[in-house]
Tab-separated table of N, CA and C in Angstrom:
chain	number	residue	atom	x	y	z
E	48	GLU	N	106.850	103.235	-58.065
E	48	GLU	CA	108.102	102.888	-57.406
E	48	GLU	C	107.717	101.398	-56.484
E	49	GLY	N	108.911	100.410	-56.729
E	49	GLY	CA	108.695	99.341	-55.902
E	49	GLY	C	109.528	98.061	-56.457
E	50	ARG	N	109.558	96.789	-56.141
E	50	ARG	CA	110.170	95.944	-56.564
E	50	ARG	C	109.312	94.739	-56.978
E	51	VAL	N	109.439	94.242	-58.096
E	51	VAL	CA	108.822	92.772	-58.344
E	51	VAL	C	109.595	91.436	-57.914
E	52	LEU	N	109.375	90.899	-56.835
E	52	LEU	CA	109.564	89.687	-57.103
E	52	LEU	C	109.678	88.554	-57.097
E	53	VAL	N	109.972	87.155	-57.789
E	53	VAL	CA	109.612	85.765	-58.192
E	53	VAL	C	110.387	85.018	-57.729
E	54	ASP	N	109.701	84.199	-56.192
E	54	ASP	CA	110.006	83.543	-55.780
E	54	ASP	C	111.448	84.350	-54.627
E	55	GLY	N	112.008	85.247	-54.338
E	55	GLY	CA	112.759	85.987	-53.652
E	55	GLY	C	113.677	86.311	-54.826
E	56	LEU	N	113.619	86.555	-56.274
E	56	LEU	CA	114.275	86.956	-57.224
E	56	LEU	C	113.831	88.246	-57.495
E	57	ASP	N	114.113	89.148	-57.858
E	57	ASP	CA	114.267	90.876	-58.117
E	57	ASP	C	114.160	90.941	-59.448
E	58	LEU	N	112.963	90.878	-59.887
E	58	LEU	CA	112.797	90.973	-61.662
E	58	LEU	C	113.643	91.711	-62.624
E	59	TRP	N	114.242	92.917	-61.889
E	59	TRP	CA	114.843	93.938	-62.604
E	59	TRP	C	116.457	94.150	-61.905
E	60	VAL	N	116.470	93.265	-61.275
E	60	VAL	CA	118.251	92.559	-61.064
E	60	VAL	C	118.540	92.031	-61.753
E	61	ASP	N	117.784	90.541	-61.592
E	61	ASP	CA	118.097	89.078	-62.081
E	61	ASP	C	116.973	88.992	-62.902
E	62	GLU	N	116.629	89.318	-64.182
E	62	GLU	CA	115.556	89.130	-64.805
E	62	GLU	C	115.695	87.784	-65.818
E	63	VAL	N	116.573	87.418	-65.923
E	63	VAL	CA	116.867	86.199	-66.714
E	63	VAL	C	116.272	84.825	-65.748
E	64	ALA	N	116.913	85.114	-64.317
E	64	ALA	CA	116.536	83.826	-63.477
E	64	ALA	C	115.369	83.835	-62.535
E	65	ALA	N	114.978	85.319	-62.655
E	65	ALA	CA	113.252	85.611	-62.317
E	65	ALA	C	112.329	84.884	-62.778
E	66	ARG	N	112.949	85.281	-64.367
E	66	ARG	CA	111.527	84.860	-66.022
E	66	ARG	C	111.921	82.973	-65.996
E	67	ARG	N	113.046	82.566	-65.573
E	67	ARG	CA	112.956	80.974	-65.761
E	67	ARG	C	112.184	80.297	-64.171
E	68	ARG	N	111.618	81.168	-63.356
E	68	ARG	CA	110.937	80.058	-62.648
E	68	ARG	C	109.492	80.488	-63.078
E	69	LEU	N	109.094	81.083	-64.235
E	69	LEU	CA	108.138	81.549	-64.526
E	69	LEU	C	107.111	80.725	-65.985
E	70	ALA	N	106.061	80.742	-65.644
E	70	ALA	CA	105.412	80.415	-66.916
E	70	ALA	C	103.623	80.516	-67.277
E	71	TYR	N	103.978	80.529	-68.550
E	71	TYR	CA	103.005	81.354	-69.172
E	71	TYR	C	101.747	80.407	-69.479
E	72	VAL	N	100.275	80.102	-68.998
E	72	VAL	CA	99.062	79.212	-69.565
E	72	VAL	C	98.410	80.192	-70.045
E	73	PRO	N	98.187	79.955	-71.825
E	73	PRO	CA	96.881	81.355	-71.672
E	73	PRO	C	95.688	80.415	-72.020
E	74	GLU	N	94.838	81.169	-71.779
E	74	GLU	CA	93.310	80.664	-71.882
E	74	GLU	C	92.889	79.752	-73.149
E	75	HIS	N	93.426	79.959	-73.859
E	75	HIS	CA	93.515	79.432	-75.740
E	75	HIS	C	94.320	78.927	-75.753
E	76	PRO	N	95.235	77.550	-75.580
E	76	PRO	CA	96.133	77.385	-75.576
E	76	PRO	C	96.680	76.638	-77.494
E	77	ASP	N	97.396	76.932	-77.649
E	77	ASP	CA	97.962	76.547	-79.764
E	77	ASP	C	98.135	75.109	-79.916
E	78	VAL	N	97.885	74.605	-78.848
E	78	VAL	CA	98.061	73.044	-78.384
E	78	VAL	C	96.632	72.283	-78.414
E	79	THR	N	96.720	71.003	-78.877
E	79	THR	CA	95.594	69.456	-78.718
E	79	THR	C	94.496	69.931	-77.562
E	80	PRO	N	93.702	70.349	-77.616
E	80	PRO	CA	92.957	70.688	-76.343
E	80	PRO	C	92.816	69.131	-75.501
E	81	TYR	N	93.316	67.772	-76.608
E	81	TYR	CA	93.189	66.959	-76.022
E	81	TYR	C	94.367	66.322	-75.195
E	82	ALA	N	95.221	67.353	-74.928
E	82	ALA	CA	96.616	67.091	-74.422
E	82	ALA	C	96.539	66.738	-72.869
E	83	SER	N	97.262	65.961	-72.263
E	83	SER	CA	96.357	66.161	-70.582
E	83	SER	C	97.726	66.900	-69.689
E	84	VAL	N	97.371	67.451	-68.802
E	84	VAL	CA	98.128	68.455	-67.814
E	84	VAL	C	99.259	67.756	-67.567
E	85	ASP	N	100.260	66.691	-67.528
E	85	ASP	CA	100.984	65.772	-67.634
E	85	ASP	C	101.632	66.176	-69.155
E	86	GLU	N	101.168	66.105	-69.714
E	86	GLU	CA	101.763	66.160	-71.133
E	86	GLU	C	102.689	67.527	-71.564
E	87	LEU	N	101.560	68.237	-70.921
E	87	LEU	CA	101.844	70.114	-71.386
E	87	LEU	C	102.804	70.191	-70.715
E	88	LEU	N	103.085	69.453	-69.333
E	88	LEU	CA	104.135	69.895	-68.550
E	88	LEU	C	105.145	69.462	-68.505
E	89	GLY	N	104.738	68.234	-69.559
E	89	GLY	CA	106.590	67.286	-70.052
E	89	GLY	C	106.963	68.308	-71.172
E	90	LEU	N	105.713	69.761	-72.238
E	90	LEU	CA	106.552	69.759	-73.259
E	90	LEU	C	107.168	71.406	-72.766
E	91	VAL	N	106.566	71.576	-71.700
E	91	VAL	CA	107.268	72.844	-70.926
E	91	VAL	C	108.645	72.007	-70.235
E	92	CYS	N	108.767	71.057	-69.579
E	92	CYS	CA	109.836	70.734	-69.476
E	92	CYS	C	110.977	70.940	-70.102
E	93	ARG	N	110.552	70.267	-71.515
E	93	ARG	CA	111.436	69.896	-72.403
E	93	ARG	C	111.954	71.647	-73.270
E	94	LEU	N	110.725	72.015	-73.346
E	94	LEU	CA	111.475	73.704	-74.234
E	94	LEU	C	112.316	74.547	-72.670
E	95	ARG	N	112.343	73.873	-71.604
E	95	ARG	CA	112.854	75.269	-70.471
E	95	ARG	C	113.878	74.146	-70.212
E	96	GLY	N	114.305	72.843	-70.322
E	96	GLY	CA	115.548	72.498	-69.974
E	96	GLY	C	115.559	71.927	-68.795
E	97	GLU	N	114.176	71.269	-68.065
E	97	GLU	CA	114.467	71.113	-66.942
E	97	GLU	C	114.219	69.690	-66.580
E	98	PRO	N	114.166	68.968	-65.804
E	98	PRO	CA	113.528	67.686	-65.385
E	98	PRO	C	112.378	67.164	-65.647
E	99	LEU	N	112.455	66.200	-65.935
E	99	LEU	CA	110.917	65.857	-66.489
E	99	LEU	C	110.376	65.328	-64.931
E	100	ALA	N	111.220	65.176	-64.078
E	100	ALA	CA	110.272	64.781	-62.931
E	100	ALA	C	109.695	66.300	-62.020
E	101	SER	N	109.960	67.325	-62.753
E	101	SER	CA	109.677	68.713	-62.234
E	101	SER	C	108.050	68.409	-62.524
E	102	ARG	N	107.831	67.893	-63.460
E	102	ARG	CA	106.023	67.707	-63.384
E	102	ARG	C	105.502	67.591	-62.115
E	103	ALA	N	105.768	66.474	-61.490
E	103	ALA	CA	104.960	66.148	-60.653
E	103	ALA	C	105.294	67.445	-59.308
E	104	GLU	N	106.497	67.445	-59.395
E	104	GLU	CA	106.697	68.602	-58.445
E	104	GLU	C	106.012	70.127	-58.276
E	105	ALA	N	105.749	70.517	-59.739
E	105	ALA	CA	104.936	71.724	-59.741
E	105	ALA	C	103.513	71.228	-59.623
E	106	LEU	N	102.756	69.826	-59.934
E	106	LEU	CA	101.574	69.750	-59.699
E	106	LEU	C	101.224	69.472	-58.261
E	107	GLU	N	102.094	68.871	-57.391
E	107	GLU	CA	102.397	69.019	-55.928
E	107	GLU	C	102.493	70.294	-55.575
E	108	ARG	N	103.061	71.161	-55.696
E	108	ARG	CA	103.237	72.238	-54.992
E	108	ARG	C	101.733	73.141	-55.216
E	109	VAL	N	101.295	72.873	-56.269
E	109	VAL	CA	99.935	73.677	-56.201
E	109	VAL	C	98.571	73.259	-55.678
E	110	GLY	N	98.700	71.660	-55.809
E	110	GLY	CA	97.779	71.033	-54.820
E	110	GLY	C	96.790	70.579	-56.108
E	111	LEU	N	97.685	70.115	-57.113
E	111	LEU	CA	96.634	69.659	-58.692
E	111	LEU	C	97.339	68.441	-59.261
E	112	THR	N	98.229	67.618	-58.077
E	112	THR	CA	98.776	66.161	-58.668
E	112	THR	C	97.468	64.844	-58.934
E	113	GLY	N	96.467	65.102	-58.578
E	113	GLY	CA	95.371	63.983	-58.971
E	113	GLY	C	94.883	64.383	-60.330
E	114	GLN	N	95.581	65.904	-60.945
E	114	GLN	CA	94.674	66.348	-62.205
E	114	GLN	C	95.451	66.281	-63.422
E	115	ALA	N	96.827	65.475	-63.103
E	115	ALA	CA	98.019	65.481	-63.916
E	115	ALA	C	97.166	64.509	-65.202
E	116	GLY	N	96.194	63.150	-65.334
E	116	GLY	CA	96.078	63.042	-66.578
E	116	GLY	C	94.997	63.657	-66.942
E	117	ARG	N	94.056	64.420	-66.639
E	117	ARG	CA	92.978	65.480	-67.154
E	117	ARG	C	93.483	66.064	-68.399
E	118	THR	N	92.497	66.007	-69.263
E	118	THR	CA	92.964	66.597	-70.564
E	118	THR	C	92.971	68.504	-70.172
E	119	ILE	N	94.025	69.334	-70.856
E	119	ILE	CA	93.689	70.452	-70.552
E	119	ILE	C	92.478	71.902	-71.046
E	120	ARG	N	91.619	70.821	-71.429
E	120	ARG	CA	90.433	71.247	-71.805
E	120	ARG	C	89.194	71.378	-70.635
E	121	GLU	N	89.468	70.044	-70.038
E	121	GLU	CA	88.626	69.859	-68.609
E	121	GLU	C	89.270	71.140	-67.607
């Protein structure tokens, strides 16, 4: 019994909107390990129909702005 909220959206009531705010980052992604964090976030933005500016916003939100140029394997 309970509720699952994603950024204040109830996952069971408004599933599509709630899932739009989620991202899955696998431990062993099926992309080149030499892609940068910024490149991978760009791919996610394009797949989700988000503006590419969202990359910088996402990195800033989690305190990783300085890591954008590092490869995902790092």
